[in-house]
CSV table of C-alpha atoms in Angstrom, one decimal:
chain,number,residue,atom,x,y,z
V,1,ALA,CA,0.0,0.0,0.0
V,2,GLN,CA,1.2,3.5,-0.7
V,3,THR,CA,1.9,5.7,2.3
V,4,VAL,CA,3.1,9.2,2.8
V,5,THR,CA,5.1,10.3,5.8
V,6,GLN,CA,5.7,13.8,7.1
V,7,SER,CA,8.1,13.5,10.1
V,8,GLN,CA,7.9,17.1,11.2
V,9,PRO,CA,4.7,17.8,13.0
V,10,GLU,CA,5.7,21.5,13.5
V,11,MET,CA,8.3,23.8,12.0
V,12,SER,CA,9.1,27.4,12.6
V,13,VAL,CA,10.9,30.0,10.4
V,14,GLN,CA,11.8,33.6,10.7
V,15,GLU,CA,10.3,35.9,8.2
V,16,ALA,CA,12.4,36.3,5.1
V,17,GLU,CA,14.3,33.1,5.9
V,18,THR,CA,14.2,29.7,4.2
V,19,VAL,CA,12.6,26.6,5.5
V,20,THR,CA,12.4,23.0,4.2
V,21,LEU,CA,9.6,20.6,4.9
V,22,SER,CA,10.2,16.9,4.6
V,23,CYS,CA,8.1,14.2,3.0
V,24,THR,CA,8.8,10.6,2.2
V,25,TYR,CA,6.6,8.1,0.5
V,26,ASP,CA,6.4,4.5,-0.2
V,27,THR,CA,5.2,3.0,-3.5
V,28,SER,CA,6.1,0.3,-5.9
V,29,GLU,CA,4.6,2.2,-8.8
V,30,SER,CA,6.7,4.1,-11.4
V,31,ASP,CA,4.0,6.4,-12.7
V,32,TYR,CA,2.8,8.7,-10.0
V,33,TYR,CA,2.5,12.4,-9.0
V,34,LEU,CA,3.4,14.2,-5.9
V,35,PHE,CA,1.8,17.4,-4.4
V,36,TRP,CA,2.2,19.9,-1.7
V,37,TYR,CA,-1.0,21.5,-0.4
V,38,LYS,CA,-1.3,24.4,2.0
V,39,GLN,CA,-4.2,24.7,4.4
V,40,PRO,CA,-4.3,28.0,6.2
V,41,PRO,CA,-6.2,28.2,9.5
V,42,SER,CA,-10.0,27.9,8.9
V,43,ARG,CA,-9.5,28.2,5.1
V,44,GLN,CA,-9.6,25.8,2.3
V,45,MET,CA,-6.7,23.7,1.0
V,46,ILE,CA,-4.9,25.1,-2.0
V,47,LEU,CA,-2.3,23.5,-4.2
V,48,VAL,CA,1.2,24.8,-3.8
V,49,ILE,CA,3.2,22.7,-6.2
V,50,ARG,CA,3.2,19.4,-8.1
V,51,GLN,CA,5.8,17.1,-9.4
V,52,GLU,CA,5.5,14.3,-12.0
V,53,ALA,CA,7.6,11.3,-11.1
V,54,TYR,CA,8.8,10.9,-14.7
V,55,LYS,CA,10.3,14.4,-14.7
V,56,GLN,CA,13.9,14.7,-13.4
V,57,GLN,CA,13.7,18.4,-13.1
V,58,ASN,CA,12.5,19.7,-9.8
V,59,ALA,CA,9.3,21.8,-9.9
V,60,THR,CA,9.4,25.5,-8.9
V,61,GLU,CA,6.6,28.0,-8.3
V,62,ASN,CA,7.9,31.4,-7.4
V,63,ARG,CA,9.3,31.1,-3.8
V,64,PHE,CA,8.3,27.4,-3.6
V,65,SER,CA,10.5,24.6,-4.9
V,66,VAL,CA,10.9,20.9,-4.3
V,67,ASN,CA,13.7,18.5,-4.0
V,68,PHE,CA,12.5,15.3,-5.6
V,69,GLN,CA,14.7,12.3,-4.9
V,70,LYS,CA,13.0,9.4,-6.7
V,71,ALA,CA,15.4,6.7,-5.6
V,72,ALA,CA,15.2,7.8,-2.0
V,73,LYS,CA,11.4,8.4,-2.3
V,74,SER,CA,11.8,11.8,-0.8
V,75,PHE,CA,9.9,15.0,-1.8
V,76,SER,CA,10.8,18.0,0.3
V,77,LEU,CA,9.4,21.5,-0.1
V,78,LYS,CA,11.6,24.6,0.2
V,79,ILE,CA,10.0,27.9,1.0
V,80,SER,CA,12.3,30.9,0.3
V,81,ASP,CA,11.9,34.4,1.7
V,82,SER,CA,9.2,33.2,4.1
V,83,GLN,CA,6.2,35.5,4.6
V,84,LEU,CA,3.7,35.8,7.4
V,85,GLY,CA,1.1,34.5,5.0
V,86,ASP,CA,3.0,31.2,4.6
V,87,ALA,CA,1.9,30.2,8.0
V,88,ALA,CA,-0.4,27.2,7.6
V,89,MET,CA,-0.6,23.4,7.6
V,90,TYR,CA,1.3,21.9,4.7
V,91,PHE,CA,0.3,18.5,3.4
V,92,CYS,CA,2.3,16.3,1.2
V,93,ALA,CA,0.2,14.1,-1.1
V,94,TYR,CA,0.7,11.2,-3.6
V,95,ARG,CA,-1.4,10.0,-6.4
V,96,TRP,CA,-0.8,6.9,-8.5
V,97,GLY,CA,-1.0,7.6,-12.2
V,98,SER,CA,-4.3,6.0,-13.0
V,99,GLN,CA,-5.9,6.5,-9.6
V,100,GLY,CA,-7.9,9.6,-8.8
V,101,ASN,CA,-7.7,9.9,-5.0
V,102,LEU,CA,-4.8,11.6,-3.2
V,103,ILE,CA,-3.0,10.0,-0.3
V,104,PHE,CA,-2.0,12.6,2.3
V,105,GLY,CA,0.6,12.7,5.0
V,106,LYS,CA,-0.3,13.9,8.5
V,107,GLY,CA,0.9,17.4,7.8
V,108,THR,CA,3.4,19.9,9.1
V,109,LYS,CA,2.3,23.0,10.9
V,110,LEU,CA,4.5,25.9,9.8
V,111,SER,CA,4.8,29.0,11.9
V,112,VAL,CA,6.4,32.2,10.6
V,113,LYS,CA,7.9,34.6,13.2
V,114,PRO,CA,8.0,38.3,12.4
K,1,ASP,CA,-16.4,33.3,-6.7
K,2,THR,CA,-16.4,30.1,-8.9
K,3,GLY,CA,-14.6,27.8,-6.5
K,4,VAL,CA,-15.8,24.6,-4.9
K,5,SER,CA,-18.6,25.4,-2.4
K,6,GLN,CA,-19.9,23.3,0.5
K,7,ASP,CA,-23.0,23.6,2.6
K,8,PRO,CA,-23.4,23.7,5.5
K,9,ARG,CA,-20.1,24.9,6.8
K,10,HIS,CA,-20.8,23.6,10.3
K,11,LYS,CA,-23.2,21.0,11.6
K,12,ILE,CA,-23.9,19.9,15.1
K,13,THR,CA,-26.1,16.9,15.5
K,14,LYS,CA,-27.0,14.3,18.1
K,15,ARG,CA,-25.8,10.7,17.9
K,16,GLY,CA,-28.2,8.6,15.9
K,17,GLN,CA,-29.5,11.5,13.7
K,18,ASN,CA,-29.0,11.6,9.9
K,19,VAL,CA,-27.1,14.4,8.3
K,20,THR,CA,-26.6,15.4,4.6
K,21,PHE,CA,-23.9,17.6,3.2
K,22,ARG,CA,-23.8,19.2,-0.2
K,23,CYS,CA,-20.9,20.0,-2.5
K,24,ASP,CA,-21.1,22.2,-5.6
K,25,PRO,CA,-18.0,21.7,-7.8
K,26,ILE,CA,-16.3,24.1,-10.1
K,27,SER,CA,-18.4,24.4,-13.2
K,28,GLU,CA,-17.7,21.8,-15.8
K,29,HIS,CA,-15.4,19.8,-13.6
K,30,ASN,CA,-16.1,16.1,-14.3
K,31,ARG,CA,-14.6,14.6,-11.2
K,32,LEU,CA,-15.8,15.1,-7.6
K,33,TYR,CA,-14.1,13.7,-4.5
K,34,TRP,CA,-15.1,13.4,-0.9
K,35,TYR,CA,-12.5,13.3,1.9
K,36,ARG,CA,-12.7,13.2,5.7
K,37,GLN,CA,-10.2,15.0,7.9
K,38,THR,CA,-9.9,14.4,11.6
K,39,LEU,CA,-8.0,16.6,14.0
K,40,GLY,CA,-4.2,16.3,13.5
K,41,GLN,CA,-4.5,14.2,10.4
K,42,GLY,CA,-4.4,14.6,6.7
K,43,PRO,CA,-7.5,14.2,4.6
K,44,GLU,CA,-8.5,10.6,3.9
K,45,PHE,CA,-10.2,9.6,0.8
K,46,LEU,CA,-13.9,8.4,1.0
K,47,THR,CA,-15.2,8.2,-2.6
K,48,TYR,CA,-15.2,9.9,-6.0
K,49,PHE,CA,-17.4,10.4,-9.0
K,50,GLN,CA,-16.6,10.9,-12.6
K,51,ASN,CA,-19.7,12.7,-14.0
K,52,GLU,CA,-22.6,10.9,-12.3
K,53,ALA,CA,-20.8,7.5,-11.9
K,54,GLN,CA,-19.4,6.6,-8.5
K,55,LEU,CA,-16.1,5.0,-9.5
K,56,GLU,CA,-14.5,4.2,-6.2
K,57,LYS,CA,-15.3,3.9,-2.5
K,58,SER,CA,-12.9,3.6,0.3
K,59,ARG,CA,-13.3,0.9,2.9
K,60,LEU,CA,-13.6,3.8,5.3
K,61,LEU,CA,-17.0,4.4,3.8
K,62,SER,CA,-19.3,2.3,6.0
K,63,ASP,CA,-22.8,1.3,5.0
K,64,ARG,CA,-24.1,4.3,6.9
K,65,PHE,CA,-22.5,6.6,4.4
K,66,SER,CA,-24.0,7.2,1.0
K,67,ALA,CA,-23.0,9.6,-1.7
K,68,GLU,CA,-24.7,10.7,-4.9
K,69,ARG,CA,-24.0,13.0,-7.8
K,70,PRO,CA,-27.2,13.2,-9.8
K,71,LYS,CA,-26.7,14.6,-13.3
K,72,GLY,CA,-23.0,14.9,-12.7
K,73,SER,CA,-23.3,18.3,-11.1
K,74,PHE,CA,-23.5,18.8,-7.3
K,75,SER,CA,-23.0,15.9,-4.9
K,76,THR,CA,-24.5,15.0,-1.6
K,77,LEU,CA,-23.0,12.9,1.2
K,78,GLU,CA,-25.4,11.4,3.7
K,79,ILE,CA,-24.5,9.9,7.0
K,80,GLN,CA,-27.2,7.8,8.7
K,81,ARG,CA,-27.3,7.1,12.4
K,82,THR,CA,-24.4,9.3,13.2
K,83,GLU,CA,-21.8,8.2,15.7
K,84,GLN,CA,-19.4,10.3,17.7
K,85,GLY,CA,-16.6,8.9,15.6
K,86,ASP,CA,-18.1,10.6,12.6
K,87,SER,CA,-17.1,14.0,14.0
K,88,ALA,CA,-14.6,15.4,11.4
K,89,MET,CA,-14.2,17.9,8.6
K,90,TYR,CA,-15.7,16.6,5.4
K,91,LEU,CA,-13.9,18.0,2.4
K,92,CYS,CA,-15.1,18.0,-1.2
K,93,ALA,CA,-12.8,18.5,-4.2
K,94,SER,CA,-13.3,18.7,-7.9
K,95,SER,CA,-11.2,18.4,-10.9
K,96,LEU,CA,-11.3,18.4,-14.7
K,97,VAL,CA,-9.6,15.3,-16.1
K,98,TRP,CA,-8.7,15.2,-19.7
K,99,ASP,CA,-5.7,13.0,-19.1
K,100,TRP,CA,-4.3,11.4,-16.0
K,101,GLY,CA,-1.4,13.7,-15.6
K,102,SER,CA,-3.4,16.9,-16.0
K,103,GLU,CA,-5.6,16.4,-12.9
K,104,THR,CA,-5.4,19.0,-10.2
K,105,GLN,CA,-7.9,18.8,-7.4
K,106,TYR,CA,-9.5,22.0,-6.0
K,107,PHE,CA,-10.8,21.8,-2.5
K,108,GLY,CA,-13.8,23.4,-0.9
K,109,PRO,CA,-13.9,24.9,2.5
K,110,GLY,CA,-15.3,21.8,4.1
K,111,THR,CA,-18.2,21.0,6.4
K,112,ARG,CA,-17.3,20.5,10.0
K,113,LEU,CA,-19.5,17.9,11.7
K,114,LEU,CA,-19.8,17.5,15.5
K,115,VAL,CA,-21.7,14.6,16.8
K,116,LEU,CA,-22.8,14.9,20.4
């Protein structure tokens, strides 16, 4: 069975600094997709970034980038120049190629200190 | 706003009562998902529809749960004979699938259920 593990329940970063959130996953599939979702307090979940397993190049979206290590089954999220609005729960998620549903980790609560 | 909407946003009920939640997906999205999220956990998949067809149900979805998506538009999730363990946030997501790789799920604000 596929699983997603986020080993950091909470993280803290100073405003304008860089923080990295960790995620590992377990799968025997070769065709899959990985996602980071952000869930601000009392607000809906939004997609931050996605990575296709067949792509070697790490995905980047403005201040957000990933470090995708396929052999190690690791998918970390780096947030550069952290802003107060980045404070939220961050969930790592996996989707097998032909499957629709996402499998989520337990999340990492990110706090940003001014 | 043309995002995913859910109604009600909050529901308090007594154990044993039936409750029904509604989800309105983004217009023309052909897939609709239901997830459940308990405190301190990530969302867990319950079921999903492609158009009006229910394609997959998780083993988490007991016989007391039923979901429908008539006409492939909005969806309802009903829980019969609610139990305290049903207390959770119920999330709906929708997506437009034209090939497997293109799918991005957009989430609604959720319905928070408290069973007393």
